[in-house]
PDB file of C-alpha atoms in Angstrom:
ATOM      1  CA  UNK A  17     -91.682  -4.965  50.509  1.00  0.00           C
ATOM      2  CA  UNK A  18     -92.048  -8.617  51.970  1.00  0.00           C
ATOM      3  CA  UNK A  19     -88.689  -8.583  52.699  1.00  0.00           C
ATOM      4  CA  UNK A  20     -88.818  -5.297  54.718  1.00  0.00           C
ATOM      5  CA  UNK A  21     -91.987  -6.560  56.520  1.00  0.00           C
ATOM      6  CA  UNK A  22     -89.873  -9.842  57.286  1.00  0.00           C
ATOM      7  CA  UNK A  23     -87.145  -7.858  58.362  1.00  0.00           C
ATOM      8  CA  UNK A  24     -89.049  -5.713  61.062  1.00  0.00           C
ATOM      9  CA  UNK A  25     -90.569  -8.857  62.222  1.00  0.00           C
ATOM     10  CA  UNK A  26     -87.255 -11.120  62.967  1.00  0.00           C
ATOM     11  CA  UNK A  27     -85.817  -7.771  64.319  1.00  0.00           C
ATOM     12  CA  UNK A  28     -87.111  -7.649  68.187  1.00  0.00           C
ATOM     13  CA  UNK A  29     -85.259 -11.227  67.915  1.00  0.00           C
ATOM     14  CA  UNK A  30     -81.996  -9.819  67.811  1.00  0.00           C
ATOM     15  CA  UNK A  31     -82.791  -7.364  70.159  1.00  0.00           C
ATOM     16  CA  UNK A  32     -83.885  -9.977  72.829  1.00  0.00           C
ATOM     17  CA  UNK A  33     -84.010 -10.083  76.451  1.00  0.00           C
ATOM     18  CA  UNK A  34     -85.055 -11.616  79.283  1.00  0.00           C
ATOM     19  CA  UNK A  35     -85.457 -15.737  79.896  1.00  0.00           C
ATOM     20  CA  UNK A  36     -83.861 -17.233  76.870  1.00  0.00           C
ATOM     21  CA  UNK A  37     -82.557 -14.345  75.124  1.00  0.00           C
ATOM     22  CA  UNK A  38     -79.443 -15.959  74.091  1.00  0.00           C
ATOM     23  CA  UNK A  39     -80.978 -18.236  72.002  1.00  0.00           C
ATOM     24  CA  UNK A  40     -84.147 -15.791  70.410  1.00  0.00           C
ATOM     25  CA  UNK A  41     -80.552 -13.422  69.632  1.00  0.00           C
ATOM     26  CA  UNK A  42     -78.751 -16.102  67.932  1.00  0.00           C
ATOM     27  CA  UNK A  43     -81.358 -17.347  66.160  1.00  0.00           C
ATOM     28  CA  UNK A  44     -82.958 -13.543  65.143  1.00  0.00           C
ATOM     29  CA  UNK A  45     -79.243 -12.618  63.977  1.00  0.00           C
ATOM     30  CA  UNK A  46     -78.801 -15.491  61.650  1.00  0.00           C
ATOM     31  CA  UNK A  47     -82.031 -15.043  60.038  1.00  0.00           C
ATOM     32  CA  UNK A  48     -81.712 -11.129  59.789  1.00  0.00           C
ATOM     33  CA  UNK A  49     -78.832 -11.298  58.721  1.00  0.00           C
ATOM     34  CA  UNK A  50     -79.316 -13.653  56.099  1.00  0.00           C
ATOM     35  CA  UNK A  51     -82.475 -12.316  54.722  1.00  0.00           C
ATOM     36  CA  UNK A  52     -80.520  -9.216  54.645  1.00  0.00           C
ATOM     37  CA  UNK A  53     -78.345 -10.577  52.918  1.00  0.00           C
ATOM     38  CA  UNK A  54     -80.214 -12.138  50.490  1.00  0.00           C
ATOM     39  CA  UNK A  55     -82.368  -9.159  49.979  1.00  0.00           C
ATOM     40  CA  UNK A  56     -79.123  -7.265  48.695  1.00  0.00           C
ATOM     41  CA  UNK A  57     -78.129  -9.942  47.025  1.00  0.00           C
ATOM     42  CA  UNK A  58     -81.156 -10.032  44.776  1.00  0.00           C
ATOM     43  CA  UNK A  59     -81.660  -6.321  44.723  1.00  0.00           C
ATOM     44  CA  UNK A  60     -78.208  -5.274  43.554  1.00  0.00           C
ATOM     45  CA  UNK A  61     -76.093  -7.540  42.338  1.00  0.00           C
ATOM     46  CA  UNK A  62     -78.228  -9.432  40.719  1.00  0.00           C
ATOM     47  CA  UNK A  63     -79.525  -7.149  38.099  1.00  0.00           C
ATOM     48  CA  UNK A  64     -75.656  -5.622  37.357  1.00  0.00           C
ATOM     49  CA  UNK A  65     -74.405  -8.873  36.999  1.00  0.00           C
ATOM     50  CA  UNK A  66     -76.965  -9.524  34.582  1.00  0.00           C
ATOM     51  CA  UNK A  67     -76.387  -5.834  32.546  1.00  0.00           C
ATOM     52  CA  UNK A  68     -72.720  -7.069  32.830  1.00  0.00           C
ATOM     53  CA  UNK A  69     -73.626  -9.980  31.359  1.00  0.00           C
ATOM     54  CA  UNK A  70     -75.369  -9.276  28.486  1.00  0.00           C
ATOM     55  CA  UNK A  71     -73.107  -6.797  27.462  1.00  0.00           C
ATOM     56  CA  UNK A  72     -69.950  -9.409  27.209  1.00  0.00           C
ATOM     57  CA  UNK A  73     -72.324 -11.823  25.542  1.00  0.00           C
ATOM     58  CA  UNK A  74     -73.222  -8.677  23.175  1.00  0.00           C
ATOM     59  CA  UNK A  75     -69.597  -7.901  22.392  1.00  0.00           C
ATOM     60  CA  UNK A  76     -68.358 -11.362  21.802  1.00  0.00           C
ATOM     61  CA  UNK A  77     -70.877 -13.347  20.160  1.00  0.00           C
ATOM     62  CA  UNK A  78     -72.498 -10.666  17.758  1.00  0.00           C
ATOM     63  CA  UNK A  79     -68.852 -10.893  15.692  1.00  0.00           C
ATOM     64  CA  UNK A  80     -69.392 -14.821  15.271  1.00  0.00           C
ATOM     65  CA  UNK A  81     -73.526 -14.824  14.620  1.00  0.00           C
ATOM     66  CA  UNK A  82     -73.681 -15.881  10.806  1.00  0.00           C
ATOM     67  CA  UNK A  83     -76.605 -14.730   9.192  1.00  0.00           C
ATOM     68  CA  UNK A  84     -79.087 -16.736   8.318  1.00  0.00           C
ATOM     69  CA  UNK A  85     -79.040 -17.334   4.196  1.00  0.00           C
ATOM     70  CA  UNK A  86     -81.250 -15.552   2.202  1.00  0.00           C
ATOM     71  CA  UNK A  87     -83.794 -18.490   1.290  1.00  0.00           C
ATOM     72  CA  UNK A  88     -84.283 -18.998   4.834  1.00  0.00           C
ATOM     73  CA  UNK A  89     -85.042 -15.339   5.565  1.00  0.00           C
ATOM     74  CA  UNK A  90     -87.459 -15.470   2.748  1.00  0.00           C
ATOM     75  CA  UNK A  91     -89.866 -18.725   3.984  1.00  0.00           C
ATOM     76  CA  UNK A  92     -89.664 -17.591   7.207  1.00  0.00           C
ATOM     77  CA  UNK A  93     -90.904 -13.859   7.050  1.00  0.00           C
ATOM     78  CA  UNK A  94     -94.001 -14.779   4.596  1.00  0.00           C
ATOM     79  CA  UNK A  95     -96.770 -16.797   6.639  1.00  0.00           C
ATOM     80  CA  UNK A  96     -97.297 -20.048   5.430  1.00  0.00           C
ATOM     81  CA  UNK A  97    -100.460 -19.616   3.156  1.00  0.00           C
ATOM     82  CA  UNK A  98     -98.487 -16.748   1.294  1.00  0.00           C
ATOM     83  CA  UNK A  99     -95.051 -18.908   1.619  1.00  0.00           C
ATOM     84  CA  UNK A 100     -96.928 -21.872  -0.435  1.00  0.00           C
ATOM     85  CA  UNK A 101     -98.883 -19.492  -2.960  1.00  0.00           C
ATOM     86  CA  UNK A 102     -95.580 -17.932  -4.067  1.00  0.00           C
ATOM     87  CA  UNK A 103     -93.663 -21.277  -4.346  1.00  0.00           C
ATOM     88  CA  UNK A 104     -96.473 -22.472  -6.669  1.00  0.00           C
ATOM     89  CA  UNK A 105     -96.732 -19.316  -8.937  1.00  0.00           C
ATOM     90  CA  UNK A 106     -92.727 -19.602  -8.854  1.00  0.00           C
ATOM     91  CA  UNK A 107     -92.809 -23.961  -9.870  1.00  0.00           C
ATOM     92  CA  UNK A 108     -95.682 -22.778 -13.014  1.00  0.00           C
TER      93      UNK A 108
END
């Protein structure tokens, strides 16, 4: 929405005229076009490179995850007062 504002405000820039138009137009272009641009950039491509992205990472590093041992999956799903009252009923 900012970006739409900002566009509709830099736009009578491009569309200049009058004393010193040639510089409001080249100056409004650039900066329409670029927040354009940008606005595309960050709208589209941005969040399919990212889907893309995940989904190689997904298919080549979930073959060479190892799991973690059992012991470890045991201390860490207990919290640590019920952690240290089983190893002590387990040591007696």
């Amino acid at each position: 929405m900012t970006a739409f504002a900002a566009l509709v405000g830099f736009f009578p820039l491009v569309i200049a005229s009058g004393a010193g138009a040639n510089a409001r137009h080249s100056l409004g272009t650039a900066v329409f076009g670029g927040l354009l641009v940008a606005t595309f950039l960050s709208l589209l491509v941005v969040p399919v490179l990212y889907v893309v992205i995940k989904s190689l990472e997904s298919r080549f590093l979930s073959d060479k995850a190892d799991p973690l041992p059992p012991s470890t999956l045991e201390s860490h799903s207990l919290p640590n007062s019920q952690a240290f009252s089983n190893r002590q009923a387990g040591d007696e």
